[in-house]
Tab-separated table of C-alpha atoms in Angstrom:
chain	number	residue	atom	x	y	z
A	2	MET	CA	-62.666	36.757	49.168
A	3	THR	CA	-58.919	36.202	49.837
A	4	ILE	CA	-59.600	33.305	52.218
A	5	ARG	CA	-61.986	31.546	49.776
A	6	ARG	CA	-59.289	31.733	47.023
A	7	LEU	CA	-56.561	30.408	49.210
A	8	VAL	CA	-58.328	27.500	50.747
A	9	PRO	CA	-58.750	25.589	47.456
A	10	ALA	CA	-55.077	26.127	46.564
A	11	ILE	CA	-54.075	24.621	49.994
A	12	PHE	CA	-56.382	21.739	49.592
A	13	VAL	CA	-54.951	20.891	46.134
A	14	SER	CA	-51.386	21.280	47.400
A	15	VAL	CA	-52.004	18.814	50.272
A	16	SER	CA	-53.739	16.260	48.004
A	17	ILE	CA	-50.832	16.164	45.613
A	18	LEU	CA	-48.310	15.619	48.465
A	19	ALA	CA	-50.559	12.864	49.993
A	20	ALA	CA	-50.671	11.109	46.628
A	21	GLN	CA	-46.909	10.930	46.229
A	22	ARG	CA	-45.136	7.790	47.631
A	23	GLY	CA	-41.815	7.293	49.253
A	24	ALA	CA	-39.143	5.814	46.693
A	25	PRO	CA	-39.345	2.089	45.978
A	26	CYS	CA	-35.884	1.792	47.557
A	27	LYS	CA	-33.488	3.929	49.428
A	28	ILE	CA	-30.219	4.536	47.507
A	29	ILE	CA	-27.265	3.674	49.929
A	30	ASP	CA	-24.214	3.435	47.686
A	31	TYR	CA	-22.702	3.927	44.262
A	32	ARG	CA	-19.684	2.676	42.209
A	33	ILE	CA	-18.242	4.363	39.143
A	34	LEU	CA	-17.387	1.395	36.824
A	35	SER	CA	-16.189	3.325	33.867
A	36	PRO	CA	-16.051	6.996	32.641
A	37	THR	CA	-19.509	6.310	31.136
A	38	ARG	CA	-21.248	3.776	33.437
A	39	VAL	CA	-22.297	4.063	37.102
A	40	ALA	CA	-23.837	1.565	39.444
A	41	ILE	CA	-26.475	2.586	42.115
A	42	LYS	CA	-27.150	0.358	45.165
A	43	CYS	CA	-30.657	0.040	46.739
A	44	ASP	CA	-31.133	-0.880	50.383
A	45	SER	CA	-33.623	-3.753	49.364
A	46	VAL	CA	-32.596	-7.023	47.880
A	47	GLN	CA	-36.169	-7.903	46.763
A	48	ILE	CA	-36.345	-5.510	43.789
A	49	ASP	CA	-37.528	-7.556	40.783
A	50	ASN	CA	-37.527	-4.506	38.302
A	51	PHE	CA	-36.581	-0.936	38.523
A	52	ASP	CA	-36.823	1.436	35.588
A	53	PHE	CA	-36.760	5.284	35.897
A	54	GLN	CA	-35.693	8.107	33.808
A	55	ALA	CA	-33.429	10.520	35.619
A	56	THR	CA	-31.536	13.826	35.139
A	57	PHE	CA	-27.767	13.705	35.806
A	58	SER	CA	-26.437	17.211	36.383
A	59	GLY	CA	-23.036	18.717	37.228
A	60	GLY	CA	-21.289	18.695	33.829
A	61	ALA	CA	-21.527	21.218	31.006
A	62	GLN	CA	-25.329	20.532	30.851
A	63	PRO	CA	-27.800	18.267	32.417
A	64	LEU	CA	-28.206	14.899	30.843
A	65	ALA	CA	-31.224	12.539	30.586
A	66	VAL	CA	-30.328	9.106	31.731
A	67	ARG	CA	-32.117	5.778	32.356
A	68	LEU	CA	-31.572	4.001	35.748
A	69	HIS	CA	-32.504	0.307	35.379
A	70	GLY	CA	-31.823	-2.991	36.950
A	71	PRO	CA	-31.294	-5.315	38.770
A	72	ARG	CA	-29.239	-7.479	36.624
A	73	GLU	CA	-28.595	-11.285	37.071
A	74	LYS	CA	-26.136	-11.817	39.950
A	75	PHE	CA	-26.296	-8.053	40.925
A	76	ASP	CA	-29.156	-7.931	43.327
A	77	SER	CA	-30.088	-4.479	44.584
A	78	TRP	CA	-27.773	-2.797	42.065
A	79	MET	CA	-29.084	-0.475	39.299
A	80	PHE	CA	-27.039	0.911	36.360
A	81	PHE	CA	-27.100	3.875	34.107
A	82	ASP	CA	-24.876	5.016	31.070
A	83	LEU	CA	-24.075	8.598	29.996
A	84	PRO	CA	-25.545	9.190	26.492
A	85	GLY	CA	-23.541	9.854	23.355
A	86	GLN	CA	-19.914	10.862	23.789
A	87	GLN	CA	-20.326	12.267	27.393
A	88	GLN	CA	-17.953	11.060	30.140
A	89	LEU	CA	-17.580	11.697	33.729
A	90	GLU	CA	-14.781	14.078	34.906
A	91	GLY	CA	-12.561	13.725	37.863
A	92	ASN	CA	-12.736	15.924	40.897
A	93	LYS	CA	-16.411	16.895	40.449
A	94	SER	CA	-19.736	16.562	42.201
A	95	TYR	CA	-22.659	15.261	40.131
A	96	THR	CA	-26.338	14.929	41.287
A	97	LEU	CA	-28.745	12.168	40.104
A	98	GLN	CA	-32.414	13.030	40.281
A	99	LEU	CA	-34.810	10.416	39.484
A	100	ALA	CA	-38.260	11.185	37.889
A	101	THR	CA	-41.347	10.714	40.022
A	102	THR	CA	-42.916	8.222	37.549
A	103	GLY	CA	-41.412	4.855	36.459
A	104	THR	CA	-41.685	1.078	36.900
A	105	ALA	CA	-40.949	-0.668	40.122
A	106	VAL	CA	-41.678	-4.152	41.212
A	107	VAL	CA	-40.666	-5.048	44.832
A	108	ALA	CA	-40.976	-8.611	46.249
A	109	GLY	CA	-43.367	-9.455	43.220
A	110	GLN	CA	-45.643	-6.422	43.927
A	111	PRO	CA	-45.881	-3.749	41.174
A	112	LEU	CA	-45.774	-0.173	42.689
A	113	SER	CA	-47.277	2.891	41.096
A	114	GLY	CA	-46.103	6.422	41.514
A	115	PRO	CA	-45.698	9.318	41.680
A	116	PHE	CA	-42.748	8.681	43.971
A	117	ILE	CA	-40.420	11.022	45.887
A	118	HIS	CA	-36.808	10.351	45.184
A	119	PRO	CA	-34.381	12.307	47.119
A	120	PRO	CA	-31.370	13.504	44.959
A	121	LEU	CA	-28.270	11.515	45.145
A	122	THR	CA	-24.716	13.172	45.058
A	123	ILE	CA	-22.012	11.243	43.207
A	124	SER	CA	-18.411	12.489	43.741
A	125	THR	CA	-15.637	11.817	41.446
A	126	LYS	CA	-12.957	12.953	43.857
A	127	PRO	CA	-10.347	10.239	44.159
A	128	ASP	CA	-10.862	9.694	47.961
A	129	THR	CA	-10.030	6.106	49.113
A	130	ALA	CA	-10.620	4.511	52.532
A	131	LEU	CA	-7.845	2.185	53.936
A	132	ALA	CA	-9.375	-0.427	56.175
A	133	VAL	CA	-7.786	-1.704	59.395
A	134	PRO	CA	-5.631	-4.777	59.150
A	135	PHE	CA	-7.779	-7.848	58.522
A	136	ASP	CA	-4.855	-10.367	58.043
A	137	HIS	CA	-1.350	-10.889	59.024
A	138	ARG	CA	1.161	-12.876	56.882
A	139	ARG	CA	4.423	-13.381	58.716
A	140	TYR	CA	6.117	-10.024	58.728
A	141	GLU	CA	3.485	-8.598	56.422
A	142	MET	CA	0.576	-6.190	57.191
A	143	VAL	CA	-2.405	-6.515	54.960
A	144	TYR	CA	-4.867	-3.805	54.271
A	145	GLU	CA	-7.982	-3.454	51.974
A	146	MET	CA	-8.517	-0.335	50.027
A	147	HIS	CA	-11.905	0.830	49.153
A	148	SER	CA	-12.775	3.316	46.361
A	149	LYS	CA	-16.087	4.319	44.915
A	150	ILE	CA	-14.304	4.667	41.554
A	151	ALA	CA	-12.780	1.604	39.830
A	152	LEU	CA	-8.972	1.627	40.055
A	153	ASP	CA	-6.668	1.704	36.949
A	154	GLN	CA	-4.674	-1.447	36.843
A	155	ALA	CA	-2.074	0.091	34.454
A	156	THR	CA	-0.897	2.553	37.204
A	157	VAL	CA	-0.057	0.009	39.856
A	158	GLY	CA	3.582	-0.193	38.804
A	159	LYS	CA	3.918	3.591	39.300
A	160	ALA	CA	2.635	3.445	42.934
A	161	GLN	CA	4.814	4.664	45.814
A	162	LEU	CA	3.977	4.166	49.517
A	163	TYR	CA	5.398	6.248	52.470
A	164	GLU	CA	5.112	6.304	56.209
A	165	VAL	CA	4.617	9.910	57.147
A	166	VAL	CA	6.571	10.733	60.256
A	167	SER	CA	6.145	14.500	60.061
A	168	PRO	CA	5.249	17.100	57.408
A	169	ALA	CA	8.874	17.278	56.503
A	170	LEU	CA	9.804	13.564	57.048
A	171	ARG	CA	8.516	10.420	55.446
A	172	HIS	CA	10.105	7.104	54.908
A	173	GLY	CA	9.496	4.810	51.765
A	174	LEU	CA	7.826	1.479	52.326
A	175	LYS	CA	8.130	-1.877	50.602
A	176	PHE	CA	4.700	-2.984	49.467
A	177	GLN	CA	2.487	-4.773	47.126
A	178	ILE	CA	-0.833	-3.693	45.626
A	179	THR	CA	-3.148	-5.987	43.849
A	180	VAL	CA	-6.347	-4.516	42.234
A	181	ARG	CA	-9.202	-6.779	42.459
A	182	PRO	CA	-10.522	-7.368	38.961
A	183	HIS	CA	-14.350	-6.673	38.499
A	184	GLN	CA	-15.752	-9.124	36.013
A	185	GLY	CA	-18.124	-7.557	33.674
A	186	ASP	CA	-20.005	-4.872	35.600
A	187	ASP	CA	-19.845	-6.421	39.022
A	188	PRO	CA	-20.089	-3.286	41.359
A	189	GLU	CA	-19.101	-5.380	44.548
A	190	GLN	CA	-15.497	-5.735	43.150
A	191	ALA	CA	-15.083	-2.292	41.506
A	192	GLY	CA	-12.695	-0.030	43.466
A	193	LEU	CA	-11.133	-2.770	45.777
A	194	ALA	CA	-7.422	-3.550	46.198
A	195	GLU	CA	-5.357	-5.322	48.572
A	196	LEU	CA	-2.309	-3.547	49.926
A	197	ILE	CA	0.469	-5.585	51.534
A	198	ILE	CA	3.086	-3.759	53.513
A	199	LEU	CA	6.268	-5.831	53.417
A	200	GLY	CA	9.238	-6.005	55.799
A	201	GLY	CA	7.604	-5.472	59.174
A	202	GLY	CA	5.467	-2.417	57.960
A	203	PRO	CA	5.667	1.104	59.518
A	204	GLY	CA	7.945	1.758	62.458
A	205	SER	CA	5.337	3.370	64.631
A	206	LEU	CA	1.975	2.188	66.067
A	207	ASP	CA	0.388	5.489	65.426
A	208	THR	CA	1.412	6.399	61.842
A	209	ARG	CA	-0.037	7.905	58.826
A	210	LEU	CA	0.549	6.444	55.278
A	211	ALA	CA	0.799	8.398	51.924
A	212	LEU	CA	0.244	6.858	48.540
A	213	THR	CA	1.358	8.420	45.241
A	214	GLY	CA	1.245	7.126	41.503
A	215	LEU	CA	-1.772	4.993	41.723
A	216	ARG	CA	-4.818	6.365	39.723
A	217	ASN	CA	-8.536	5.606	39.167
A	218	ILE	CA	-10.134	5.075	35.862
A	219	LEU	CA	-11.021	8.860	35.696
A	220	GLY	CA	-7.259	9.633	35.973
A	221	GLY	CA	-7.397	10.963	39.629
A	222	GLU	CA	-4.489	10.020	41.819
A	223	VAL	CA	-5.698	7.776	44.640
A	224	THR	CA	-4.929	9.148	48.184
A	225	PHE	CA	-5.645	8.360	51.766
A	226	ASP	CA	-7.149	10.909	54.139
A	227	SER	CA	-4.151	12.256	55.611
A	228	LYS	CA	-5.997	13.514	58.757
A	229	LYS	CA	-7.067	9.936	59.758
A	230	THR	CA	-4.556	8.123	61.837
A	231	LEU	CA	-4.285	4.357	61.266
A	232	LYS	CA	-4.138	2.284	64.511
A	233	LEU	CA	-1.935	-0.661	63.865
A	234	ASP	CA	-1.883	-3.879	65.907
A	235	GLY	CA	1.007	-4.235	68.108
């Protein structure tokens, strides 16, 4: 009797899983454009339409949001806005979970669900990557800063840059930061800045840099990973 009852249950469970399909695209990146708007990047540039309800959790309570796109000129990028007066907070970890049903058209082909969407973690911690030198201008060293959170242009004048010689010793550096403006909601430009170290740059070929004063749009102070050593050309 027990076996007869279990077999149908197992059969139904397997049938449901077999009917589910993989997500229309794999989410590979994100950008926080404002305290209320987030852009999500898909691994496919052939998406014609993408419209799914989703649950955004990590704040005081889960929020219902709508992930939709792509927009003109922003191929493979989807967007969602926080409802009402809700805003993202800094130094938190959020989760975006898409519903199993929605609208997806890929390469002109409509797809039907239900779909399986892995949850996406969205961090609002102010971590910034500093790229290796990509340009040299006389005695200047040029780096590119990459942040998943748009930077606050108004705080550039308060920024200070240091060469960290040891935990107890650091030297101030002359520098210039130019935050790349992102027109409208262009995710490709959000969070980018050019850092130029003037006057010959750090005195060591194996050094660490520390940045203070520059903030992102969520109010978090932009920092470099102090455990990562920058290898400079020399």
